[in-house]
Tab-separated table of C-alpha atoms in Angstrom:
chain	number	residue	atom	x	y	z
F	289	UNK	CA	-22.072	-13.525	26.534
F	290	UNK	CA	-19.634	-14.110	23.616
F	291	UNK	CA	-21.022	-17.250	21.095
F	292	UNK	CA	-19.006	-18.452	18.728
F	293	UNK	CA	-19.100	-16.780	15.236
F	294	UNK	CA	-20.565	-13.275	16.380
F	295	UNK	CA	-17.071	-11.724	15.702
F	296	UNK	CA	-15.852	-11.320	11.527
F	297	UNK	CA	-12.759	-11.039	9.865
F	298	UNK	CA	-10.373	-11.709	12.819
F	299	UNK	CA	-12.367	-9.720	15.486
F	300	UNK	CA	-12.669	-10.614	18.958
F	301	UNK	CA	-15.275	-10.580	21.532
F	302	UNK	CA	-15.752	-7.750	23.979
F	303	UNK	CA	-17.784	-9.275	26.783
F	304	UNK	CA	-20.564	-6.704	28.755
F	305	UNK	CA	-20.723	-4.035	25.700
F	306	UNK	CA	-22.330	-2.424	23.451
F	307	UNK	CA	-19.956	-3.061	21.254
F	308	UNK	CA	-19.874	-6.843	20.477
F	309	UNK	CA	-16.500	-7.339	19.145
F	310	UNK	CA	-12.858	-5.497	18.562
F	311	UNK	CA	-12.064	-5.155	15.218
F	312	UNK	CA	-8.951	-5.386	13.222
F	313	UNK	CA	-7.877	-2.499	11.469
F	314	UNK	CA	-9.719	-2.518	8.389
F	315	UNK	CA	-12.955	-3.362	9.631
F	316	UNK	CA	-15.887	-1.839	11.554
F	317	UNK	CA	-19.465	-2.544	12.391
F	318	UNK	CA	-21.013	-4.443	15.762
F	319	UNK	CA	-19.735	-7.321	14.093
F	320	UNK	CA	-16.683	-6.632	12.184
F	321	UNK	CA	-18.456	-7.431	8.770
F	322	UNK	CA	-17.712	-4.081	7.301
F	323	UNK	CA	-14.958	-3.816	5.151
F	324	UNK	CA	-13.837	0.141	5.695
F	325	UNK	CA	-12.802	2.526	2.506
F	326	UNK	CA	-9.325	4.021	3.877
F	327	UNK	CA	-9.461	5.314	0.329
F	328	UNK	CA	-12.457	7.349	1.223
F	329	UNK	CA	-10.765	9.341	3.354
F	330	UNK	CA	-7.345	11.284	2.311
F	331	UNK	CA	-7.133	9.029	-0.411
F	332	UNK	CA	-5.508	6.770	2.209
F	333	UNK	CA	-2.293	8.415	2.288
F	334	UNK	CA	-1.892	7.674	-1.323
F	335	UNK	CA	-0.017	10.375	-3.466
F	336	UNK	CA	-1.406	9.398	-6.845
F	337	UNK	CA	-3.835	6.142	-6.801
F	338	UNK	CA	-5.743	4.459	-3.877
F	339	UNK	CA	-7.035	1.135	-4.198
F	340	UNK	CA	-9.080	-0.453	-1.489
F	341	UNK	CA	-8.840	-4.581	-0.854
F	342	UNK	CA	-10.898	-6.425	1.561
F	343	UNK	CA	-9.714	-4.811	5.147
F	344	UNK	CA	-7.029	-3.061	3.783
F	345	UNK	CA	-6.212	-0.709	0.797
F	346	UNK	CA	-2.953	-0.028	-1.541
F	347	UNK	CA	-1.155	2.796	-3.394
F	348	UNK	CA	-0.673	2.989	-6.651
F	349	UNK	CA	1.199	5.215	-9.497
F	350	UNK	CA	0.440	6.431	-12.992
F	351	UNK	CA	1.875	4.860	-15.976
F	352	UNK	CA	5.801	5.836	-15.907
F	353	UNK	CA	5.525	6.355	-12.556
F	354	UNK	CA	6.924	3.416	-9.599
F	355	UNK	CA	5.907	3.387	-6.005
F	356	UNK	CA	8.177	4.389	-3.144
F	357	UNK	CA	9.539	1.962	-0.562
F	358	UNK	CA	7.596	3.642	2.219
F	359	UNK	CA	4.343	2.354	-0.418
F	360	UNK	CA	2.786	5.707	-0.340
F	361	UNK	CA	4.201	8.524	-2.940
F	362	UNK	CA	5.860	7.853	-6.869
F	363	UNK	CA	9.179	8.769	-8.180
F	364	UNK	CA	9.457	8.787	-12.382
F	365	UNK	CA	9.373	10.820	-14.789
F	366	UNK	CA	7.071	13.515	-14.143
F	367	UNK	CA	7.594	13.434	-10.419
F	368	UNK	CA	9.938	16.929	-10.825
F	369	UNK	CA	7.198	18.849	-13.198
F	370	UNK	CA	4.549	18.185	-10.008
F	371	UNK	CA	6.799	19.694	-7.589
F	372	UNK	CA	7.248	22.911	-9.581
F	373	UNK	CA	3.286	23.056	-10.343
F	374	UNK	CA	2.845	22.487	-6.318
F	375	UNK	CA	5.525	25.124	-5.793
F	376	UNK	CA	4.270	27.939	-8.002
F	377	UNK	CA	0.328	27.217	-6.367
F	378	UNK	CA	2.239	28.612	-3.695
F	379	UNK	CA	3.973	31.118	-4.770
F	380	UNK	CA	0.847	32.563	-6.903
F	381	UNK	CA	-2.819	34.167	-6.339
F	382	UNK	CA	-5.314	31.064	-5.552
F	383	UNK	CA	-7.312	32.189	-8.174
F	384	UNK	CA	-4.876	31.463	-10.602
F	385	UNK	CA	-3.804	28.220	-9.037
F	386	UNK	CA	-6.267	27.017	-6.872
F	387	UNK	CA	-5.381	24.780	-3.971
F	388	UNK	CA	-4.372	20.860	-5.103
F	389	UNK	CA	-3.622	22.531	-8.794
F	390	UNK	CA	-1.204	19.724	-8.898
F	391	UNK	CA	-3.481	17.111	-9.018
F	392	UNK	CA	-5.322	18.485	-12.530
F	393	UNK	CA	-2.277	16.512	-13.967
F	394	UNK	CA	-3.402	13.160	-14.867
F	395	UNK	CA	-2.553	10.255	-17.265
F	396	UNK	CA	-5.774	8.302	-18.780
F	397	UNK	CA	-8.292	6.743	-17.464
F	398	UNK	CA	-7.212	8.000	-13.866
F	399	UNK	CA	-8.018	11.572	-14.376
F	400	UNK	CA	-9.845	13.630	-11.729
F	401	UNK	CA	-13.647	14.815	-12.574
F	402	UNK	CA	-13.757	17.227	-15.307
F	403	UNK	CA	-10.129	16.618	-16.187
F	404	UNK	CA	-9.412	14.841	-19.441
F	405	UNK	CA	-5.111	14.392	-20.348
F	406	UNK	CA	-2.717	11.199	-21.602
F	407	UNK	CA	1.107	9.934	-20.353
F	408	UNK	CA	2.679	12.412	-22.752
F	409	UNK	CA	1.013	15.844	-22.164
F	410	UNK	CA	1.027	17.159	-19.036
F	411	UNK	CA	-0.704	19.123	-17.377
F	412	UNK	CA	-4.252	17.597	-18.372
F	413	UNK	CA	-6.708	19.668	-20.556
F	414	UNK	CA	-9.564	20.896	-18.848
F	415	UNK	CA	-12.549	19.643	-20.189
F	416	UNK	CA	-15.252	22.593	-21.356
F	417	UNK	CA	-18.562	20.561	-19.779
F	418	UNK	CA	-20.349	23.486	-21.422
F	419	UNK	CA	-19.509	22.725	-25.378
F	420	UNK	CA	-21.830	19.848	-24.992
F	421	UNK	CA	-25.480	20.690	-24.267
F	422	UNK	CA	-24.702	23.724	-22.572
F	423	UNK	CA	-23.473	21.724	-19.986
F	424	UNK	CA	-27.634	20.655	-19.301
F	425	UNK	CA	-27.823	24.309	-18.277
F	426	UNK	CA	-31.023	26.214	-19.285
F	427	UNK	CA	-29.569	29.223	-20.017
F	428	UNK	CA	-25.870	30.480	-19.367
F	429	UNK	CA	-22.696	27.624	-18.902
F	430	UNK	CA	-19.902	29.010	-17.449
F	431	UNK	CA	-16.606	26.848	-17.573
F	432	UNK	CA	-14.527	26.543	-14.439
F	433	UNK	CA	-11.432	24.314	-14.037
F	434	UNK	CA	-12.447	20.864	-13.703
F	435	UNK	CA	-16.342	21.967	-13.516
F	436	UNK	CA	-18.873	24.399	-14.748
F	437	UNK	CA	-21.919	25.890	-13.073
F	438	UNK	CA	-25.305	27.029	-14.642
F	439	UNK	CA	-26.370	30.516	-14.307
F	440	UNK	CA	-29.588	32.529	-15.156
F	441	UNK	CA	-30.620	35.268	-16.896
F	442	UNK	CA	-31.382	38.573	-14.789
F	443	UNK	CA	-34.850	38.312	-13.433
F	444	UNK	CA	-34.771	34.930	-13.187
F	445	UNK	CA	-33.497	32.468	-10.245
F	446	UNK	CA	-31.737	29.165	-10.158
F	447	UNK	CA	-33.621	25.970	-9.115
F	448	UNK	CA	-32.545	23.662	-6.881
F	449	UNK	CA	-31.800	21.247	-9.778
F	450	UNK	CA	-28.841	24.136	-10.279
F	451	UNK	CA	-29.783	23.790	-13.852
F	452	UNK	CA	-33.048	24.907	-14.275
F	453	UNK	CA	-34.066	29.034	-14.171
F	454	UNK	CA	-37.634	29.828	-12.649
């Protein structure tokens, strides 16, 4: 039996299941009082910035950069320069340009993990995590694009901390 107040954030009562109420897009939970992440999940759609609001989310550009009318991919002025970086990942070995390359170009403070770059120098710069402390590795850094990874000597083996060698 429904009461009033058992549904959130516009949902509506389901009598006889499990499931107490509907939910709105944007919301989840046996009550609708979870707000959901869309930019958890394929960055919402979003070509270049995702920002999530209270049962609903937004795109958003980089600096230089303005949003579409369809509100989910840029035009500006680097827009050209990330269709020829997307076109040679293609056209080249995936070790050379591994898959997403494109999105290593960034514009401060919205640069992916291990990424570091500013509006007038693309591509960004990857960052070497292994100049500083060896990365936290015991032993051996090696520098990957946009990460690193600890390695041991021979005759020893990695611990599950992946930076420690036992």
């Amino acid at each position: 039996m429904c009461s009033y107040g058992v549904c959130f954030n516009g949902g509506h009562c389901r009598e006889g299941s499990t499931q107490l109420c509907d939910c709105l897009a944007g919301f989840n939970g046996p009550s609708c009082q979870y707000d959901v992440n869309e930019c958890e999940e394929t960055n919402g759609g979003c070509e270049a910035l995702c920002s999530n609001t209270i049962g609903s989310f937004y795109c958003r550009c980089p600096p230089g950069q303005k949003l579409n009318e369809e509100g989910k991919t840029c035009q500006g002025q680097w827009i050209f320069f990330l269709m020829l970086i997307e076109a040679m990942a293609y056209l080249t070995s995936a070790a050379n340009y591994p898959q997403n390359y494109y999105r290593r170009i960034c514009y401060r403070p919205h640069c992916y993990h291990g990424y570091n770059g500013h509006r007038h120098s693309p591509p960004a710069a990857d960052i070497d995590e292994c100049q500083v402390h060896n990365g936290g590795c015991q032993h051996r850094c090696v520098n990957t694009r946009g990460s690193y990874r600890c390695e041991c000597h021979p005759g020893s083996r990695m611990h599950v901390d992946g930076r420690t060698c036992i």
